[in-house]
Amino acid sequence: MRADMHSHSTASDGTSAPAEVMQRASAAGLDAIALTDHDTVAGHRAAADALPPGLTLVPGMELSCRLDGHSVHLLGYLFDADDAELAAECARIRESRLHRARAMVDRLAELGAPVTWEQVSEIAGDGVVGRPHIARAMVAAGVISSPDEAFGPDWIGTGGRAHVTRYALDPARAVGLIRAAGGVTVLAHPRAGARGRMMPDDVIADLAAAGLHGVEVWHPDQGQEQRAHLTALAADLGLVASGGSDDHGALTGYRIGCESTQQVGRNEEVSVAILKKKKMA
Ligand SMILES: [Zn+2]
Ligand SMILES: [Zn+2]
């Protein structure tokens, strides 16, 4: 069983349509793929309709949370997408994403970067708008030469000149929301320094006490030392260790399947538990 528990499509800020994500997951030899777009389940239907034989789709979502001013990402799986409270919170986050994207474009204009909302909107298409869409518009406008550059202090990186914050959930509440909707949660990339703060162990322990199911150990932005630490911490806290590529298509070099739950035997637990739950549903 090889499951990549973290991927994005054009339903949020990935560059591959959901059907293409499924095709690439299959081509990578995966047994299961979780589609975890930011704050939306909009890609699930198209992914399910395009599912190649032998591949299992784990419907999921990466929920935007914030704790003490730091961004926290929470992966949720197999929840009831029609749950009213969860759906309302996701809609609120998406609405806030739209407002803040427009505000960031305004600030970029003030800074002399010739990026318009129309350009960003065209790149985002039907997807939940995110900073990578703005970054791509900045590349197209010749402001920067690669999307990564947008995330520095000069532009839309956290605390950057054109950065604007938005609504996000308290992570313990988000764990509760997903659980109440019948799903399970995995804390995404808690020790990926490049993606914000390194989450302290006691914060992870608090989330475990709040009902967190697992922690993402195998993520491309977490090195060997962090993986070893998180594996031990997960064992201590009774959390399952999970893994995923966090593939965003062209933005991340089409890396689907580069990380999965296969690396260590016990990590099959997370995919097996999740898939069992799916069968029961
Ligand atoms: Zn994330
Ligand atoms: Zn992600």
XYZ file of N, CA, C and O in Angstrom, residues 77-270:
776
model
N -9.547 14.414 6.243
C -9.902 13.365 5.290
C -11.261 12.753 5.629
O -11.598 12.595 6.816
N -11.980 12.384 4.600
C -13.172 11.546 4.737
C -14.248 12.116 5.634
O -14.991 11.388 6.275
N -14.332 13.422 5.672
C -15.390 14.089 6.426
C -16.603 14.236 5.514
O -16.490 14.078 4.291
N -17.736 14.557 6.128
C -18.936 14.836 5.353
C -18.838 16.260 4.823
O -18.914 17.228 5.583
N -18.645 16.379 3.518
C -18.441 17.704 2.917
C -19.683 18.577 3.004
O -19.613 19.786 2.823
N -20.824 17.959 3.297
C -22.066 18.739 3.417
C -22.326 19.207 4.843
O -23.340 19.854 5.106
N -21.427 18.864 5.757
C -21.600 19.317 7.138
C -21.718 20.842 7.154
O -20.831 21.547 6.655
N -22.802 21.334 7.730
C -23.126 22.763 7.600
C -22.064 23.668 8.218
O -21.654 24.660 7.604
N -21.608 23.329 9.423
C -20.669 24.222 10.100
C -19.313 24.239 9.382
O -18.713 25.297 9.175
N -18.867 23.059 8.974
C -17.584 22.973 8.261
C -17.666 23.707 6.924
O -16.772 24.491 6.572
N -18.739 23.470 6.193
C -18.898 24.120 4.889
C -18.955 25.641 5.042
O -18.377 26.378 4.234
N -19.611 26.101 6.112
C -19.717 27.550 6.334
C -18.348 28.151 6.645
O -18.013 29.241 6.158
N -17.559 27.454 7.447
C -16.224 27.961 7.772
C -15.341 28.007 6.525
O -14.574 28.938 6.321
N -15.437 26.967 5.702
C -14.636 26.940 4.468
C -15.047 28.085 3.544
O -14.183 28.738 2.943
N -16.329 28.334 3.459
C -16.812 29.428 2.610
C -16.284 30.760 3.142
O -15.891 31.637 2.368
N -16.263 30.887 4.466
C -15.766 32.127 5.074
C -14.273 32.320 4.763
O -13.829 33.430 4.460
N -13.515 31.239 4.820
C -12.080 31.327 4.505
C -11.883 31.691 3.035
O -11.072 32.552 2.699
N -12.653 31.076 2.161
C -12.499 31.351 0.721
C -12.837 32.809 0.407
O -12.154 33.458 -0.388
N -13.889 33.305 1.062
C -14.293 34.698 0.877
C -13.161 35.637 1.321
O -12.811 36.610 0.643
N -12.569 35.292 2.473
C -11.482 36.105 3.002
C -10.245 36.033 2.097
O -9.529 37.015 1.916
N -10.010 34.856 1.508
C -8.897 34.707 0.558
C -9.068 35.654 -0.636
O -8.118 36.246 -1.117
N -10.308 35.766 -1.084
C -10.603 36.620 -2.235
C -10.325 38.089 -1.889
O -9.659 38.806 -2.638
N -10.818 38.512 -0.726
C -10.607 39.898 -0.302
C -9.130 40.198 -0.134
O -8.642 41.244 -0.553
N -8.412 39.284 0.496
C -7.012 39.590 0.763
C -6.179 39.528 -0.522
O -5.224 40.287 -0.675
N -6.572 38.669 -1.484
C -5.836 38.624 -2.748
C -5.980 39.959 -3.478
O -5.008 40.515 -4.000
N -7.203 40.494 -3.455
C -7.425 41.804 -4.085
C -6.624 42.886 -3.372
O -6.025 43.753 -4.014
N -6.598 42.805 -2.052
C -5.851 43.803 -1.272
C -4.346 43.704 -1.562
O -3.653 44.722 -1.647
N -3.846 42.483 -1.727
C -2.416 42.320 -2.022
C -2.087 42.857 -3.416
O -1.029 43.465 -3.616
N -3.001 42.634 -4.360
C -2.787 43.180 -5.705
C -2.748 44.713 -5.649
O -1.900 45.352 -6.291
N -3.628 45.298 -4.834
C -3.617 46.762 -4.667
C -2.281 47.239 -4.109
O -1.718 48.237 -4.559
N -1.783 46.530 -3.111
C -0.503 46.929 -2.510
C 0.644 46.774 -3.502
O 1.560 47.593 -3.540
N 0.581 45.712 -4.302
C 1.622 45.512 -5.324
C 1.617 46.688 -6.299
O 2.673 47.186 -6.696
N 0.414 47.123 -6.666
C 0.305 48.263 -7.597
C 0.944 49.499 -6.971
O 1.664 50.253 -7.635
N 0.681 49.703 -5.666
C 1.270 50.847 -4.961
C 2.795 50.762 -4.957
O 3.486 51.772 -4.939
N 3.294 49.524 -4.946
C 4.756 49.321 -4.936
C 5.336 49.368 -6.347
O 6.520 49.126 -6.547
N 4.481 49.609 -7.329
C 4.964 49.746 -8.699
C 5.017 48.446 -9.487
O 5.547 48.411 -10.593
N 4.460 47.353 -8.921
C 4.438 46.075 -9.647
C 3.187 46.040 -10.529
O 2.074 46.131 -10.022
N 3.348 45.924 -11.831
C 2.200 46.025 -12.746
C 1.388 44.737 -12.836
O 1.324 44.088 -13.868
N 0.741 44.369 -11.725
C -0.100 43.168 -11.700
C -1.534 43.619 -11.456
O -1.784 44.437 -10.580
N -2.462 43.092 -12.251
C -3.861 43.478 -12.066
C -4.665 42.309 -11.516
O -4.267 41.139 -11.646
N -5.799 42.646 -10.919
C -6.676 41.597 -10.397
C -7.187 40.709 -11.525
O -7.330 39.498 -11.357
N -7.412 41.290 -12.695
C -7.889 40.510 -13.843
C -6.889 39.400 -14.194
O -7.267 38.275 -14.480
N -5.597 39.749 -14.160
C -4.555 38.748 -14.469
C -4.561 37.621 -13.437
O -4.487 36.444 -13.779
N -4.649 38.010 -12.170
C -4.632 37.001 -11.092
C -5.862 36.112 -11.202
O -5.787 34.884 -11.107
N -6.994 36.753 -11.436
C -8.260 36.042 -11.523
C -8.258 35.052 -12.689
O -8.778 33.941 -12.589
N -7.649 35.449 -13.792
C -7.593 34.561 -14.953
C -6.727 33.331 -14.658
O -7.066 32.218 -15.035
N -5.618 33.549 -13.951
C -4.740 32.429 -13.598
C -5.441 31.491 -12.610
O -5.362 30.268 -12.727
N -6.156 32.078 -11.626
C -6.834 31.254 -10.619
C -8.000 30.477 -11.219
O -8.327 29.383 -10.761
N -8.625 31.033 -12.260
C -9.771 30.350 -12.870
C -10.848 30.100 -11.831
O -11.192 30.990 -11.050
N -11.348 28.848 -11.779
C -12.378 28.490 -10.801
C -11.767 28.110 -9.457
O -12.485 27.768 -8.524
N -10.440 28.104 -9.376
C -9.786 27.633 -8.151
C -9.871 28.631 -7.009
O -10.033 29.834 -7.233
N -9.771 28.109 -5.782
C -9.706 28.967 -4.603
C -8.429 29.794 -4.720
O -7.331 29.242 -4.842
N -8.576 31.118 -4.706
C -7.417 31.963 -4.982
C -6.420 31.927 -3.824
O -6.781 31.887 -2.654
N -5.137 31.883 -4.189
C -4.075 31.834 -3.196
C -2.871 32.628 -3.675
O -2.823 33.085 -4.825
N -1.905 32.782 -2.788
C -0.725 33.560 -3.149
C 0.033 33.014 -4.368
O 0.590 33.804 -5.137
N 0.071 31.686 -4.586
C 0.768 31.202 -5.789
C 0.188 31.768 -7.082
O 0.918 31.962 -8.059
N -1.129 32.042 -7.083
C -1.720 32.640 -8.293
C -1.168 34.048 -8.510
O -0.876 34.447 -9.635
N -1.045 34.805 -7.418
C -0.488 36.165 -7.522
C 0.975 36.073 -7.959
O 1.433 36.848 -8.811
N 1.686 35.104 -7.382
C 3.098 34.922 -7.737
C 3.253 34.641 -9.230
O 4.154 35.173 -9.889
N 2.357 33.817 -9.771
C 2.427 33.498 -11.213
C 2.122 34.736 -12.055
O 2.745 34.945 -13.104
N 1.172 35.551 -11.596
C 0.866 36.796 -12.321
C 2.073 37.732 -12.290
O 2.359 38.431 -13.273
N 2.790 37.738 -11.158
C 3.982 38.588 -11.039
C 5.081 38.131 -11.996
O 5.795 38.957 -12.580
N 5.205 36.812 -12.174
C 6.183 36.289 -13.139
C 5.777 36.693 -14.548
O 6.594 37.198 -15.328
N 4.482 36.520 -14.854
C 3.988 36.853 -16.198
C 4.192 38.334 -16.512
O 4.441 38.707 -17.662
N 4.105 39.174 -15.458
C 4.265 40.624 -15.657
C 5.736 41.048 -15.652
O 6.041 42.223 -15.826
N 6.620 40.073 -15.407
C 8.053 40.386 -15.422
C 8.564 41.050 -14.150
O 9.682 41.570 -14.122
N 7.756 41.021 -13.083
C 8.168 41.636 -11.813
C 9.254 40.793 -11.141
O 10.199 41.316 -10.545
N 9.106 39.490 -11.231
C 10.060 38.535 -10.659
C 10.296 37.452 -11.712
O 9.542 37.359 -12.685
N 11.323 36.633 -11.496
C 11.594 35.632 -12.530
C 11.100 34.239 -12.169
O 10.949 33.390 -13.041
N 10.817 33.987 -10.875
C 10.223 32.689 -10.526
C 9.227 32.904 -9.382
O 9.404 33.813 -8.560
N 8.169 32.071 -9.335
C 7.119 32.266 -8.320
C 7.666 32.304 -6.887
O 7.142 33.038 -6.045
N 8.716 31.537 -6.615
C 9.280 31.495 -5.258
C 9.674 32.879 -4.750
O 9.567 33.164 -3.556
N 10.156 33.722 -5.678
C 10.632 35.049 -5.279
C 9.525 35.906 -4.667
O 9.802 36.817 -3.883
N 8.283 35.610 -5.040
C 7.164 36.404 -4.525
C 7.009 36.251 -3.011
O 6.469 37.125 -2.337
N 7.493 35.122 -2.470
C 7.254 34.810 -1.064
C 8.310 35.380 -0.121
O 8.346 35.039 1.054
N 9.151 36.277 -0.629
C 10.147 36.939 0.208
C 9.561 38.181 0.864
O 8.407 38.550 0.619
N 10.364 38.863 1.717
C 9.902 40.045 2.438
C 9.567 41.236 1.532
O 8.819 42.132 1.926
N 10.101 41.247 0.307
C 9.827 42.359 -0.602
C 8.401 42.335 -1.132
O 7.868 43.360 -1.527
N 7.800 41.157 -1.179
C 6.503 41.038 -1.832
C 5.429 40.458 -0.933
O 5.052 41.079 0.053
N 4.942 39.237 -1.227
C 3.764 38.727 -0.513
C 4.080 37.631 0.492
O 3.188 36.928 0.964
N 5.363 37.471 0.843
C 5.723 36.545 1.918
C 5.125 37.062 3.227
O 4.824 38.260 3.346
N 4.938 36.192 4.214
C 4.378 36.609 5.496
C 5.210 37.755 6.061
O 6.423 37.646 6.169
N 4.541 38.865 6.377
C 5.251 40.042 6.878
C 5.863 40.892 5.776
O 6.461 41.925 6.052
N 5.706 40.478 4.534
C 6.275 41.209 3.400
C 5.539 42.517 3.128
O 4.449 42.762 3.669
N 6.129 43.344 2.264
C 5.584 44.687 1.998
C 4.163 44.660 1.458
O 3.391 45.590 1.691
N 3.850 43.610 0.693
C 2.514 43.551 0.088
C 1.651 42.455 0.711
O 0.605 42.089 0.181
N 2.115 41.922 1.848
C 1.370 40.826 2.475
C 0.150 41.344 3.242
O 0.206 42.381 3.893
N -0.936 40.615 3.145
C -2.156 40.932 3.878
C -2.626 39.635 4.534
O -2.591 38.579 3.901
N -3.042 39.698 5.805
C -3.517 38.476 6.465
C -4.990 38.249 6.140
O -5.664 39.117 5.600
N -5.461 37.086 6.485
C -6.865 36.764 6.203
C -7.405 35.912 7.332
O -6.686 35.478 8.212
N -8.697 35.652 7.243
C -9.364 34.831 8.252
C -8.823 33.403 8.199
O -8.600 32.838 7.123
N -8.611 32.814 9.351
C -8.200 31.415 9.434
C -8.750 30.840 10.727
O -9.134 31.574 11.640
N -8.779 29.528 10.807
C -9.368 28.859 11.966
C -8.344 28.587 13.053
O -7.162 28.360 12.770
N -8.803 28.563 14.286
C -7.965 28.041 15.349
C -7.798 26.539 15.077
O -8.784 25.843 14.818
N -6.566 26.021 15.110
C -6.380 24.623 14.699
C -7.122 23.600 15.565
O -7.626 22.604 15.038
N -7.212 23.849 16.881
C -7.933 22.884 17.732
C -9.417 22.867 17.349
O -10.053 21.812 17.319
N -9.943 24.037 17.032
C -11.340 24.100 16.598
C -11.514 23.375 15.261
O -12.505 22.668 15.038
N -10.521 23.544 14.364
C -10.593 22.885 13.060
C -10.567 21.358 13.222
O -11.287 20.638 12.524
N -9.745 20.882 14.159
C -9.715 19.439 14.444
C -11.114 18.987 14.877
O -11.642 17.976 14.401
N -11.738 19.775 15.742
C -13.075 19.456 16.226
C -14.123 19.484 15.116
O -14.999 18.617 15.059
N -14.001 20.465 14.231
C -14.954 20.587 13.123
C -14.900 19.367 12.207
O -15.935 18.831 11.798
N -13.669 18.965 11.858
C -13.515 17.802 10.970
C -14.008 16.528 11.656
O -14.676 15.689 11.045
N -13.687 16.410 12.935
C -14.150 15.230 13.685
C -15.669 15.194 13.753
O -16.287 14.143 13.572
N -16.244 16.360 14.024
C -17.709 16.427 14.122
C -18.354 16.079 12.788
O -19.492 15.605 12.743
N -17.609 16.304 11.694
C -18.124 15.976 10.362
C -17.740 14.551 9.959
O -17.850 14.170 8.791
N -17.240 13.774 10.946
C -16.954 12.362 10.694
C -15.613 12.077 10.051
O -15.371 10.964 9.575
N -14.713 13.061 10.039
C -13.420 12.872 9.386
C -12.270 12.706 10.350
O -12.445 12.707 11.569
N -11.091 12.543 9.790
C -9.853 12.454 10.576
C -8.916 13.568 10.114
O -8.998 14.046 8.985
N -7.997 13.951 11.018
C -7.107 15.074 10.713
C -5.642 14.693 10.864
O -5.273 13.892 11.724
N -4.826 15.288 10.017
C -3.370 15.124 10.071
C -2.758 16.526 9.994
O -3.099 17.313 9.107
N -1.881 16.832 10.917
C -1.205 18.128 10.924
C -0.194 18.174 9.781
O 0.698 17.324 9.704
N -0.343 19.152 8.866
C 0.522 19.229 7.686
C 1.862 19.890 8.011
O 1.912 20.850 8.782
N 2.912 19.345 7.453
C 4.283 19.893 7.503
C 4.583 20.783 8.719
O 4.933 21.950 8.549
N 4.509 20.218 9.939
C 4.725 21.073 11.123
C 6.164 21.538 11.295
O 6.412 22.492 12.032
N 7.098 20.887 10.622
C 8.510 21.258 10.794
C 9.170 21.634 9.471
O 10.358 21.387 9.269
N 8.368 22.202 8.581
C 8.926 22.679 7.314
C 9.290 24.141 7.497
O 8.458 25.025 7.348
N 10.513 24.401 7.883
C 10.949 25.756 8.206
C 10.706 26.747 7.083
O 10.377 27.905 7.326
N 10.819 26.278 5.846
C 10.648 27.162 4.694
C 9.209 27.649 4.578
O 8.924 28.616 3.886
N 8.290 26.971 5.270
C 6.875 27.317 5.148
C 6.347 28.014 6.387
O 5.173 27.955 6.682
N 7.209 28.650 7.133
C 6.742 29.335 8.333
C 7.434 28.791 9.555
O 8.502 28.195 9.454
N 6.808 28.967 10.705
C 7.521 28.600 11.921
C 7.562 27.092 12.100
O 6.696 26.356 11.617
N 8.596 26.636 12.806
C 8.716 25.235 13.183
C 7.799 25.068 14.388
O 8.018 25.689 15.424
N 6.792 24.260 14.253
C 5.815 24.154 15.331
C 6.399 23.420 16.543
O 6.913 22.315 16.408
N 6.324 24.045 17.723
C 6.885 23.411 18.919
C 6.142 22.123 19.292
O 4.947 21.993 19.026
N 6.865 21.219 19.945
C 6.279 19.930 20.343
C 5.044 20.100 21.216
O 4.069 19.356 21.078
N 5.086 21.095 22.126
C 3.950 21.212 23.051
C 2.675 21.649 22.325
O 1.566 21.294 22.743
N 2.845 22.388 21.223
C 1.664 22.785 20.442
C 1.075 21.557 19.739
O -0.145 21.378 19.670
N 1.964 20.705 19.250
C 1.500 19.467 18.601
C 0.805 18.578 19.649
O -0.239 17.976 19.378
N 1.376 18.550 20.854
C 0.772 17.755 21.933
C -0.627 18.277 22.275
O -1.550 17.490 22.511
N -0.781 19.600 22.283
C -2.101 20.190 22.559
C -3.114 19.761 21.496
O -4.276 19.477 21.812
N -2.665 19.743 20.241
C -3.579 19.343 19.166
C -3.915 17.855 19.269
O -5.040 17.444 18.976
N -2.924 17.057 19.697
C -3.187 15.628 19.896
C -4.271 15.467 20.959
O -5.200 14.661 20.809
N -4.164 16.277 22.018
C -5.166 16.210 23.096
C -6.534 16.662 22.589
O -7.569 16.242 23.113
N -6.522 17.514 21.566
C -7.788 18.022 21.003
C -8.405 17.046 19.996
O -9.457 17.328 19.430
N -7.711 15.910 19.744
C -8.295 14.895 18.875
C -7.629 14.729 17.521
O -8.152 14.048 16.640
N -6.446 15.340 17.373
C -5.697 15.171 16.117
C -5.395 13.685 15.903
O -5.064 12.969 16.841
N -5.478 13.242 14.663
C -5.297 11.826 14.338
C -3.847 11.501 13.956
O -3.313 10.459 14.300
N -3.213 12.403 13.223
C -1.860 12.095 12.763
C -1.040 13.330 12.472
O -1.528 14.459 12.542
N 0.229 13.107 12.157
C 1.138 14.196 11.842
C 1.900 13.845 10.558
O 2.254 12.684 10.333
N 2.082 14.837 9.714
C 2.767 14.613 8.440
C 4.276 14.589 8.685
O 4.877 15.624 8.988
N 4.843 13.416 8.557
C 6.285 13.240 8.771
C 7.029 13.374 7.444
O 8.013 14.097 7.336
N 6.529 12.666 6.433
C 7.206 12.652 5.132
C 6.646 13.745 4.235
O 5.585 13.590 3.622
N 7.383 14.835 4.205
C 7.013 15.989 3.376
C 8.307 16.511 2.770
O 9.338 16.562 3.462
N 8.269 16.920 1.493
C 9.512 17.336 0.822
C 10.274 18.452 1.545
O 11.501 18.528 1.417
N 9.571 19.310 2.290
C 10.244 20.421 2.966
C 10.720 20.075 4.377
O 11.142 20.961 5.114
N 10.619 18.819 4.762
C 11.112 18.392 6.078
C 12.297 17.455 5.865
O 12.185 16.451 5.165
N 13.428 17.808 6.475
C 14.647 17.023 6.315
C 14.677 15.801 7.213
O 13.761 15.576 8.000
N 15.746 15.030 7.089
C 15.870 13.772 7.844
C 15.756 13.980 9.348
O 15.120 13.197 10.051
N 16.380 15.058 9.834
C 16.368 15.304 11.273
C 14.936 15.557 11.764
O 14.513 15.028 12.796
N 14.208 16.364 10.998
C 12.831 16.673 11.372
C 11.942 15.428 11.274
O 11.052 15.219 12.099
N 12.206 14.622 10.271
C 11.412 13.402 10.098
C 11.614 12.450 11.270
O 10.661 11.861 11.791
N 12.891 12.330 11.689
C 13.198 11.436 12.815
C 12.527 11.960 14.081
O 11.926 11.201 14.854
N 12.613 13.273 14.272
C 12.008 13.878 15.457
C 10.497 13.670 15.471
O 9.911 13.273 16.475
N 9.872 13.936 14.328
C 8.407 13.827 14.246
C 7.939 12.376 14.375
O 6.873 12.113 14.936
N 8.743 11.447 13.860
C 8.383 10.029 13.990
C 8.330 9.645 15.465
O 7.382 8.986 15.928
N 9.361 10.083 16.215
C 9.415 9.773 17.651
C 8.278 10.476 18.391
O 7.622 9.888 19.263
N 8.044 11.728 18.035
C 6.984 12.502 18.692
C 5.614 11.870 18.434
O 4.785 11.751 19.350
N 5.393 11.452 17.193
C 4.116 10.821 16.847
C 3.904 9.573 17.696
O 2.808 9.340 18.221
N 4.964 8.793 17.855
C 4.866 7.569 18.661
C 4.533 7.925 20.112
O 3.659 7.307 20.735
N 5.194 8.946 20.643
C 4.950 9.397 22.021
C 3.510 9.837 22.233
O 2.925 9.580 23.285
N 2.979 10.535 21.251
C 1.659 11.136 21.401
C 0.532 10.232 20.898
O -0.630 10.608 20.948
N 0.908 9.059 20.387
C -0.120 8.157 19.870
C -0.743 8.633 18.574
O -1.891 8.325 18.263
N 0.031 9.397 17.807
C -0.454 9.877 16.512
C 0.085 8.975 15.413
O 1.183 8.432 15.538
N -0.659 8.824 14.322
C -0.113 8.096 13.188
C 0.794 9.041 12.408
O 0.555 10.248 12.354
N 1.859 8.484 11.851
C 2.782 9.263 11.032
C 2.342 9.122 9.588
O 2.130 8.019 9.106
N 2.192 10.248 8.912
C 1.688 10.232 7.546
C 2.690 10.893 6.611
O 3.691 11.472 7.057
N 2.410 10.824 5.329
C 3.307 11.444 4.371
C 2.608 11.776 3.073
O 1.613 11.152 2.709
N 3.125 12.785 2.407
C 2.558 13.157 1.116
C 3.468 14.117 0.384
O 4.355 14.739 0.972
N 3.231 14.221 -0.918
C 4.128 15.016 -1.767
C 3.830 16.511 -1.719
O 4.687 17.324 -2.027
N 2.589 16.905 -1.338
C 2.162 18.310 -1.419
C 2.380 18.823 -2.851
O 2.817 19.949 -3.068
N 2.075 17.948 -3.805
C 2.255 18.276 -5.225
C 1.331 19.433 -5.627
O 0.143 19.428 -5.292
N 1.898 20.428 -6.311
C 1.118 21.542 -6.868
C 1.322 21.591 -8.388
O 1.258 22.663 -8.993
N 1.601 20.449 -9.013
C 1.824 20.427 -10.453
C 3.123 21.117 -10.824
O 4.163 20.884 -10.208
N 3.052 21.991 -11.837
C 4.255 22.663 -12.351
C 4.975 23.460 -11.258
O 6.204 23.583 -11.272
N 4.213 23.986 -10.294
C 4.823 24.825 -9.254
C 5.807 24.047 -8.390
O 6.722 24.615 -7.809
N 5.577 22.743 -8.260
C 6.464 21.926 -7.417
C 7.172 20.839 -8.237
O 7.637 19.841 -7.688
N 7.228 21.017 -9.531
C 7.979 20.064 -10.359
C 7.332 18.695 -10.492
O 8.026 17.687 -10.601
N 6.000 18.633 -10.527
C 5.284 17.365 -10.757
C 5.867 16.233 -9.915
O 6.361 15.248 -10.444
N 5.774 16.402 -8.615
C 6.444 15.450 -7.711
C 5.484 14.470 -7.047
O 5.823 13.863 -6.027
N 4.312 14.294 -7.585
C 3.335 13.402 -6.944
C 3.961 12.024 -6.682
O 4.689 11.506 -7.518
N 3.703 11.488 -5.491
C 4.252 10.181 -5.135
C 5.668 10.218 -4.605
O 6.198 9.194 -4.179
N 6.308 11.408 -4.606
C 7.704 11.474 -4.137
C 7.783 11.209 -2.640
O 8.814 10.795 -2.130
N 6.695 11.460 -1.925
C 6.602 11.106 -0.509
C 5.283 10.364 -0.356
O 4.290 10.711 -0.991
N 5.288 9.359 0.494
C 4.056 8.608 0.696
C 4.114 7.949 2.061
O 5.045 8.158 2.823
N 3.111 7.173 2.349
C 3.062 6.501 3.650
C 3.833 5.186 3.645
O 3.797 4.444 4.594
N 4.544 4.915 2.555
C 5.196 3.606 2.456
C 6.527 3.512 3.198
O 6.960 2.418 3.555
N 7.161 4.665 3.431
C 8.551 4.658 3.882
C 8.844 3.777 5.091
O 9.864 3.147 5.175
N 7.941 3.778 6.055
C 8.141 2.953 7.244
C 6.875 2.162 7.487
O 5.776 2.681 7.340
N 7.057 0.898 7.859
C 5.914 0.001 7.986
C 4.743 0.556 8.767
O 3.614 0.511 8.309
N 5.027 1.149 9.938
C 3.908 1.551 10.793
C 3.090 2.680 10.187
O 1.965 2.928 10.594
N 3.661 3.341 9.201
C 2.920 4.453 8.617
C 1.845 3.999 7.656
O 1.050 4.793 7.198
N 1.861 2.728 7.391
C 0.737 2.202 6.620
C -0.542 2.352 7.427
O -1.632 2.374 6.873
N -0.363 2.490 8.739
C -1.534 2.628 9.608
C -2.467 3.733 9.137
O -3.672 3.564 9.130
N -1.876 4.864 8.788
C -2.749 5.997 8.485
C -3.591 5.732 7.246
O -4.799 5.927 7.244
